[in-house]
CSV table of C-alpha atoms in Angstrom, one decimal:
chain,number,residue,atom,x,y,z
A,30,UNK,CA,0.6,-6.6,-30.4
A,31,UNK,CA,1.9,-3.0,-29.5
A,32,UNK,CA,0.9,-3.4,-25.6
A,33,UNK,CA,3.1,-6.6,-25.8
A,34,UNK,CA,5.9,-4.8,-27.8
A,35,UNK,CA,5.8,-2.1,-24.9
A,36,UNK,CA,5.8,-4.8,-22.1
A,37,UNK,CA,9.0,-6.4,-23.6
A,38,UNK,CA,10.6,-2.8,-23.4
A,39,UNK,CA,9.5,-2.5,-19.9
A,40,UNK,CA,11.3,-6.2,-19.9
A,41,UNK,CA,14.3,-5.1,-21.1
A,42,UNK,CA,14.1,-1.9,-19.3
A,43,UNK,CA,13.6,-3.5,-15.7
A,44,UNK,CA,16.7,-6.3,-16.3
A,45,UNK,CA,19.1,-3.3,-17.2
A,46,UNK,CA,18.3,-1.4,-14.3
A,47,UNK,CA,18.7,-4.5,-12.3
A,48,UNK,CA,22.1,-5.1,-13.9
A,49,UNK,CA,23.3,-1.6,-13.5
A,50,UNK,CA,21.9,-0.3,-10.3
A,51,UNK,CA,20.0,-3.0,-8.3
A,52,UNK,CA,23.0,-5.3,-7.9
A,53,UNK,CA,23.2,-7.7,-4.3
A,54,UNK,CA,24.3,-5.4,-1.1
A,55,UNK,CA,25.4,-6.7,2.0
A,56,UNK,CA,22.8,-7.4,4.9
A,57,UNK,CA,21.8,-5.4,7.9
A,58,UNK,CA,24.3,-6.2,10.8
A,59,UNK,CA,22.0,-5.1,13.6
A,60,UNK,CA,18.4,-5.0,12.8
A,61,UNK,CA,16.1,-7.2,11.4
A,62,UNK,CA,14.6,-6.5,7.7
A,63,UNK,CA,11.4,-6.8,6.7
A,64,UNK,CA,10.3,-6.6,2.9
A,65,UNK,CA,6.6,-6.7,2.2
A,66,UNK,CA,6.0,-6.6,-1.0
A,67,UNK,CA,3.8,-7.9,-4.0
A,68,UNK,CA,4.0,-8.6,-7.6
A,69,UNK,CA,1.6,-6.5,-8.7
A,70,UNK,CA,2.2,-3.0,-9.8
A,71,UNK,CA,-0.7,-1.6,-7.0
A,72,UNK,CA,-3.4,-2.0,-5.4
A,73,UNK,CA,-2.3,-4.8,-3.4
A,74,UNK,CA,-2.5,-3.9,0.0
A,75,UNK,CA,0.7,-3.4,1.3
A,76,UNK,CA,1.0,-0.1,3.2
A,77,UNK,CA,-2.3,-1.8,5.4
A,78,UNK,CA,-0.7,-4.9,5.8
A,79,UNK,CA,2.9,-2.9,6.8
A,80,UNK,CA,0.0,-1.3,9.4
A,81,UNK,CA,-0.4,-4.0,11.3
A,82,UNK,CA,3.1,-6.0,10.7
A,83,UNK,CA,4.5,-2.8,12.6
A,84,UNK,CA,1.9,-2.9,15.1
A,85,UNK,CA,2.0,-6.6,16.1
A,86,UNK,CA,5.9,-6.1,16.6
A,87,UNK,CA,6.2,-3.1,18.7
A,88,UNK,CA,3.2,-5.4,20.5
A,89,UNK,CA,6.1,-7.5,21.1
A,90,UNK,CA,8.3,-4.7,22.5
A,91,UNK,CA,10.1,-4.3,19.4
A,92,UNK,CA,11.5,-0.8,17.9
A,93,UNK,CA,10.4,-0.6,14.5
A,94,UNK,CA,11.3,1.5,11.7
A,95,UNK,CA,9.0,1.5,8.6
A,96,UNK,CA,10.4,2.8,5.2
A,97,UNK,CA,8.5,4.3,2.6
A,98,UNK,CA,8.9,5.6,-0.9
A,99,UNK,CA,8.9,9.4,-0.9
A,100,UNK,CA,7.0,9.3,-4.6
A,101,UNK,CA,4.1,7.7,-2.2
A,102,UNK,CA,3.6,11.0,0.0
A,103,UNK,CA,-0.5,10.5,0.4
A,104,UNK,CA,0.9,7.1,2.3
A,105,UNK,CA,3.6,8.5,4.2
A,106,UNK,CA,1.7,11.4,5.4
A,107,UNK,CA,-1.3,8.7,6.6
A,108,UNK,CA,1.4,6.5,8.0
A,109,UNK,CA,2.9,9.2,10.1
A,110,UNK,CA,-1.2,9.9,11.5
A,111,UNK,CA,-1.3,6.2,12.1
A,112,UNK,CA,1.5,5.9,14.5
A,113,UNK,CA,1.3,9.2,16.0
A,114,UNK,CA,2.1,9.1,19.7
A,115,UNK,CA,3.8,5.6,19.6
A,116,UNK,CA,7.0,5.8,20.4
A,117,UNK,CA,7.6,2.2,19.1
A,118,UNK,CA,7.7,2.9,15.6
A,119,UNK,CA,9.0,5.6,13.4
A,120,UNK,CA,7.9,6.4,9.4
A,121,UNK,CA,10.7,7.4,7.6
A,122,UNK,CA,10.2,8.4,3.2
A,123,UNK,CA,13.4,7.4,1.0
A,124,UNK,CA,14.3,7.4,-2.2
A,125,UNK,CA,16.8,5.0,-1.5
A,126,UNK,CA,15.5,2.1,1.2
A,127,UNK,CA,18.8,0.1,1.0
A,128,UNK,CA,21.1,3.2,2.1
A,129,UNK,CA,18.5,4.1,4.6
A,130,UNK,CA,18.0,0.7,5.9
A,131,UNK,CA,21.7,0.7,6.7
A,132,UNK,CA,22.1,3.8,8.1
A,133,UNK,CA,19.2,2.8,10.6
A,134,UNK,CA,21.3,-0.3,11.2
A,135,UNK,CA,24.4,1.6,12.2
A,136,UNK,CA,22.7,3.4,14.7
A,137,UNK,CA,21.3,0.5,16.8
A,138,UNK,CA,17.9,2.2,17.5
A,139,UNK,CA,15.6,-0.5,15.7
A,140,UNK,CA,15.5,-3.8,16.5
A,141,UNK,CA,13.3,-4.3,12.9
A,142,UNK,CA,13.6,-2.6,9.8
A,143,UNK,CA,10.1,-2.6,7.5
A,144,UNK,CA,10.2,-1.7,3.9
A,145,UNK,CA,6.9,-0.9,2.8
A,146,UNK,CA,7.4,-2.6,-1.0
A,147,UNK,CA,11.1,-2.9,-1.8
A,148,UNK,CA,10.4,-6.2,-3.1
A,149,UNK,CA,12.0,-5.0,-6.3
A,150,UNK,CA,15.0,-4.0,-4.9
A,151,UNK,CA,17.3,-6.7,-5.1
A,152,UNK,CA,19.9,-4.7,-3.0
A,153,UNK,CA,17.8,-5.6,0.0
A,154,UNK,CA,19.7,-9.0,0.6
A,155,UNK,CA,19.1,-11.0,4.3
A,156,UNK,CA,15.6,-9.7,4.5
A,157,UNK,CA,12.7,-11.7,5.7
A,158,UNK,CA,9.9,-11.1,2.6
A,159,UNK,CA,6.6,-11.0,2.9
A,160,UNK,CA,5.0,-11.5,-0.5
A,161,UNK,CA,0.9,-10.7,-0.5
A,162,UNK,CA,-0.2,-12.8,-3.5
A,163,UNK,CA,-3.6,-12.1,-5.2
A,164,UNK,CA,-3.0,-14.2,-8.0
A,165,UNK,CA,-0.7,-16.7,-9.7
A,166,UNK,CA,2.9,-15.8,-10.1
A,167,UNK,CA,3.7,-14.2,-13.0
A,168,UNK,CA,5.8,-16.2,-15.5
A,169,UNK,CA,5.1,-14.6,-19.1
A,170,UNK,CA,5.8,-11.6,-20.8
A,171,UNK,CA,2.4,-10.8,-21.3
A,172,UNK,CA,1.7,-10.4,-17.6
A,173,UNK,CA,4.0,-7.5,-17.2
A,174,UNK,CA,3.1,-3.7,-17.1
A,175,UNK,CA,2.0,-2.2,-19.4
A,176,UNK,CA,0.8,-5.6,-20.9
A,177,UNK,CA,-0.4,-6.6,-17.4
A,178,UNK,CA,-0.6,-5.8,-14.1
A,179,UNK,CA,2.5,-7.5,-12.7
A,180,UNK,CA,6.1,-5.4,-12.2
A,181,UNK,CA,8.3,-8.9,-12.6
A,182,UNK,CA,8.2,-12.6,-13.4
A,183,UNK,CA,8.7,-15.0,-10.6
A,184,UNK,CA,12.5,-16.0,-11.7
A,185,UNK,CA,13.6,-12.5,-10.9
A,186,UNK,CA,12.9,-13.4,-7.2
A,187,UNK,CA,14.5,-16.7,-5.7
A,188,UNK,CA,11.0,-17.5,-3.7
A,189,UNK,CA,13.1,-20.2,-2.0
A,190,UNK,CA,15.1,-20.2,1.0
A,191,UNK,CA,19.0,-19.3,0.2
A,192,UNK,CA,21.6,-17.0,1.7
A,193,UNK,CA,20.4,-14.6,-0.2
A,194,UNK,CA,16.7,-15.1,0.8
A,195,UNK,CA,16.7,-16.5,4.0
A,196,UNK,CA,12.6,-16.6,4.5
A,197,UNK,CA,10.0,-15.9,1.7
A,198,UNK,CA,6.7,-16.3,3.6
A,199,UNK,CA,4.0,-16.0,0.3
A,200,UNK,CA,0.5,-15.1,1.9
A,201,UNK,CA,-2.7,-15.3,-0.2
A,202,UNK,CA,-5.0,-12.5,0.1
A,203,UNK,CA,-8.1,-13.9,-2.3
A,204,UNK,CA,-9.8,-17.3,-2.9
A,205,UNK,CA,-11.3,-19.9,-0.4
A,206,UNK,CA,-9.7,-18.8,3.2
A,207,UNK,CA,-7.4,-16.6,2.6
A,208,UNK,CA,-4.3,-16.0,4.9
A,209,UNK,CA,-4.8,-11.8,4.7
A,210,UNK,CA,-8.0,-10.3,4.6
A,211,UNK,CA,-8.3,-6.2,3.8
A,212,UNK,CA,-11.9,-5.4,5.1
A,213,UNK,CA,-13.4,-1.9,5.9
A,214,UNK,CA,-14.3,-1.7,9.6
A,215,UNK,CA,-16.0,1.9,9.9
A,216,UNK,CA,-16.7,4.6,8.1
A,217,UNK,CA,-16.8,7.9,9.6
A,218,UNK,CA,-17.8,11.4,8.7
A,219,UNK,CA,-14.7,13.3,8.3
A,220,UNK,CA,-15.2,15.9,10.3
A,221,UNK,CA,-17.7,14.9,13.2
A,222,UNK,CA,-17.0,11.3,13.3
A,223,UNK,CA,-20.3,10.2,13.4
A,224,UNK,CA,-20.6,6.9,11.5
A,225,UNK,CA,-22.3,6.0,8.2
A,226,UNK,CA,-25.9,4.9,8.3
A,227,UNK,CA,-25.6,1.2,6.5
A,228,UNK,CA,-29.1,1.0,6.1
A,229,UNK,CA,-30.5,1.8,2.4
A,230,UNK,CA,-27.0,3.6,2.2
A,231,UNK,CA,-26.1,5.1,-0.9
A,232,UNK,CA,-22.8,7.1,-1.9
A,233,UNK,CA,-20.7,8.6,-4.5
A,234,UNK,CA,-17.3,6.7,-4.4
A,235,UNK,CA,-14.0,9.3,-5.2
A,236,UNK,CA,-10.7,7.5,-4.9
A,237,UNK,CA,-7.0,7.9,-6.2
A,238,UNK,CA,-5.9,4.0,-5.4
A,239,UNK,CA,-3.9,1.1,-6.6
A,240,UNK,CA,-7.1,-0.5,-7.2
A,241,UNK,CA,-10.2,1.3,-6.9
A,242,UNK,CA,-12.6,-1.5,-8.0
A,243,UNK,CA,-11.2,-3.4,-4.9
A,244,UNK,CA,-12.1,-0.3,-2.8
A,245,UNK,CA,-15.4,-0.2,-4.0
A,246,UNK,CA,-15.8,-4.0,-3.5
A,247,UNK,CA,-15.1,-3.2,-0.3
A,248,UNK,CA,-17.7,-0.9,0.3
A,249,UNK,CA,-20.4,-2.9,-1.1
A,250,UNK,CA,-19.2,-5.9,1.2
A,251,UNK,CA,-19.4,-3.3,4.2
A,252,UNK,CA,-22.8,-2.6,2.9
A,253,UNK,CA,-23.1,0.5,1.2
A,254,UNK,CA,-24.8,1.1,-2.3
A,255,UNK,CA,-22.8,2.6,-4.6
A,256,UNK,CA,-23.7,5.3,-6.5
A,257,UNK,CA,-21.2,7.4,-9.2
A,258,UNK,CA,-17.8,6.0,-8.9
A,259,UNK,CA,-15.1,8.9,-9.6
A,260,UNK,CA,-11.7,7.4,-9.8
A,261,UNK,CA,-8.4,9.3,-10.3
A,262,UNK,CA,-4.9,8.1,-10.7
A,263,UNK,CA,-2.5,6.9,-7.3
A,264,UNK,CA,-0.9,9.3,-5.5
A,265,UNK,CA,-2.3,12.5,-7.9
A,266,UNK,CA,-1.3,15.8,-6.1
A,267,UNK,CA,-4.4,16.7,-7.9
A,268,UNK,CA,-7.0,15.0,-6.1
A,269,UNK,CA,-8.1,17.8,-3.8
A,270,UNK,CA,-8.7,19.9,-6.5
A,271,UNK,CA,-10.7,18.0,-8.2
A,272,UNK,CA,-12.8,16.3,-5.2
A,273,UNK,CA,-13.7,20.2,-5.0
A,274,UNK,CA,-15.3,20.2,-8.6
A,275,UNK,CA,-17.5,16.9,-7.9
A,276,UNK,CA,-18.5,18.5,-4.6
A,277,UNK,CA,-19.3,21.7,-6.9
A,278,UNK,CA,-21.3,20.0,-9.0
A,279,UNK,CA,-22.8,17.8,-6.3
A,280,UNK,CA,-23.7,19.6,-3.3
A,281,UNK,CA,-26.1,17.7,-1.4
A,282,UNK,CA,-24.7,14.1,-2.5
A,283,UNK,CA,-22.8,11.8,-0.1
A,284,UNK,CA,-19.2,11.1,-0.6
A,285,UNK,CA,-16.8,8.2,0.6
A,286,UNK,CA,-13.1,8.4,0.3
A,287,UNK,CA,-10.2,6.1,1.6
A,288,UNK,CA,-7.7,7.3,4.2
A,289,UNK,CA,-5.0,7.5,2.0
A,290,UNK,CA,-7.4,9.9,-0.2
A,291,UNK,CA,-8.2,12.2,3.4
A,292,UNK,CA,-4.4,12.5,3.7
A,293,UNK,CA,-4.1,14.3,0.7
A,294,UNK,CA,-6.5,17.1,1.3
A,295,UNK,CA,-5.1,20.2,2.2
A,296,UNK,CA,-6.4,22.7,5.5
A,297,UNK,CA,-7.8,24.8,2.9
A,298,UNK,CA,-9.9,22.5,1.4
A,299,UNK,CA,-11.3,21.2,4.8
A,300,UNK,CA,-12.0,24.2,6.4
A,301,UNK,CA,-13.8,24.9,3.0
A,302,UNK,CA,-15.7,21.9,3.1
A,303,UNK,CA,-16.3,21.2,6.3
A,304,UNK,CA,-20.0,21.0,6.0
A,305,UNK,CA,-20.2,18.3,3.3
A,306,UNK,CA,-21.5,14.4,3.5
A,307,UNK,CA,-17.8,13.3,3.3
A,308,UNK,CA,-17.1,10.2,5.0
A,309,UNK,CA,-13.6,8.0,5.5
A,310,UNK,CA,-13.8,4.3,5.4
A,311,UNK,CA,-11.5,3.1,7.6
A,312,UNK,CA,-9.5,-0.3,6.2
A,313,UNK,CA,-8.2,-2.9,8.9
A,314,UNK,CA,-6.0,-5.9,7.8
A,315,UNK,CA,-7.1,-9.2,9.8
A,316,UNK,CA,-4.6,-12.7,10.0
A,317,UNK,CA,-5.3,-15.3,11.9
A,318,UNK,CA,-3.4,-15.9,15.1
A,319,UNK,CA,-1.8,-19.1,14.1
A,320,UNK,CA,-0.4,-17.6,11.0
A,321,UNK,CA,1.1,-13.7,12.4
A,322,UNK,CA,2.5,-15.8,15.2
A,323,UNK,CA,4.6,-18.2,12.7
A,324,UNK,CA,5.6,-15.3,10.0
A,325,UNK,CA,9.2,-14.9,11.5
């Protein structure tokens, strides 16, 4: 009862601060926007998926400009390694993705304007959304944060195409053939880059995601054996120091850690580390052709 009474004040909560300082803006006049976003609160893949939305468009000779919370700094900081050295896309961090996004659009640089999430922002009007679905749509109370895992109910979102919403494009990322797939690719030692030994593998999992399960999922499917799972909360500024304890406390055990997690650590903590079993696994976001050539 008191997780429901809290998820109808984060009800009320959300609506007023729609009403008061989410209302309709006007649309890009020069660029094209991109919203990829998800109902659920994290976890649900979307800086990966924004990974290779931004590659397959400067593929296509496009200028892209990808947007990013700057509460999100692990990502942002991982972004800006990703596309290091391509000139065809810039990472910018915001606090405000609607004022950014149109200052972009004055200045005629970008031919595309991605907003990694934004999908809550319903000043974002004339942009293409790209919705990664892992579930049914929300439509109850109950499914809301703190109650649930969701952030809004599908009638805050006009899923349907209107001049406010001119393309919705839902993509399902579980089930029988999904239309997105996350999968780990490689996982590599952090600091000589030689790769993990799958074979009767075993490691300690230490994460700080959206959904950590999922990660470690992941890394069974990949075909390592899980060992201690140590799972802290998205986006801490305290990871580093606290990966330094379990390595304390474990020094000959074998570590793996996400890429988001490796962009938090700080020079100090490699350079004092350098000679643990830390490994990276490396996440790569697979659509079929038929379906990335018929998203726009």
């Amino acid at each position: 009862m008191l997780r429901y009474i809290l998820a109808l004040c984060y009800r009320a909560a959300y609506l007023l601060h729609h009403a008061l300082r989410l209302r309709p803006g006007a649309p890009l006049e020069h660029s094209k926007l991109i919203v990829v976003g998800s109902f659920r609160t994290g976890g649900a893949g979307k800086t990966p998926f924004c990974i290779w939305l931004c590659k397959h468009l400067a593929a296509q000779g496009k200028t892209v400009a990808l947007l990013a919370h700057e509460y999100a700094f692990d990502e942002i900081k991982m972004l800006r390694q990703k596309f290091a050295g391509n000139e065809s896309v810039q990472v910018f961090a915001t606090r405000n993705r609607y004022r950014l996004a149109h200052e972009l659009d004055k200045s005629c640089k970008f031919d595309c304007i991605v907003c990694d999430d934004g999908f809550e922002d319903s000043r974002l009007v004339g942009a293409t959304t790209i919705l990664l679905q892992w579930e049914s749509i929300p439509t109850k109370i109950s499914e809301l944060w703190p109650c649930g895992g969701m952030r809004s109910l599908a009638k805050d979102h006009d899923l349907d195409h209107d001049k406010s919403s001119p393309m919705v494009r839902i993509l399902r990322c579980e089930g029988g053939n999904p239309a997105v797939r996350f999968v780990i690719d490689k996982v590599l030692h952090f600091y000589s880059g030689k790769e993990f030994v799958k074979k009767n593998a075993k490691a300690n999992i230490v994460c700080g995601l959206g959904n950590p399960e999922r990660f470690c999922s992941d890394l069974q499917d990949f075909g390592i054996e899980i060992g201690h799972k140590f799972f802290f909360k998205d986006h801490s500024k305290a990871f580093a120091a606290q990966f330094e304890k379990i390595i304390q406390n474990r020094p000959q055990e074998t570590f793996v850690i996400s890429e988001k997690d490796a962009a938090r650590l700080p020079a100090e903590f490699i350079q004092k580390n350098e000679k643990s079993q830390i490994f990276v696994a490396s996440q790569t976001t697979e659509i079929s052709t038929e379906i990335a050539q018929n998203l726009f």
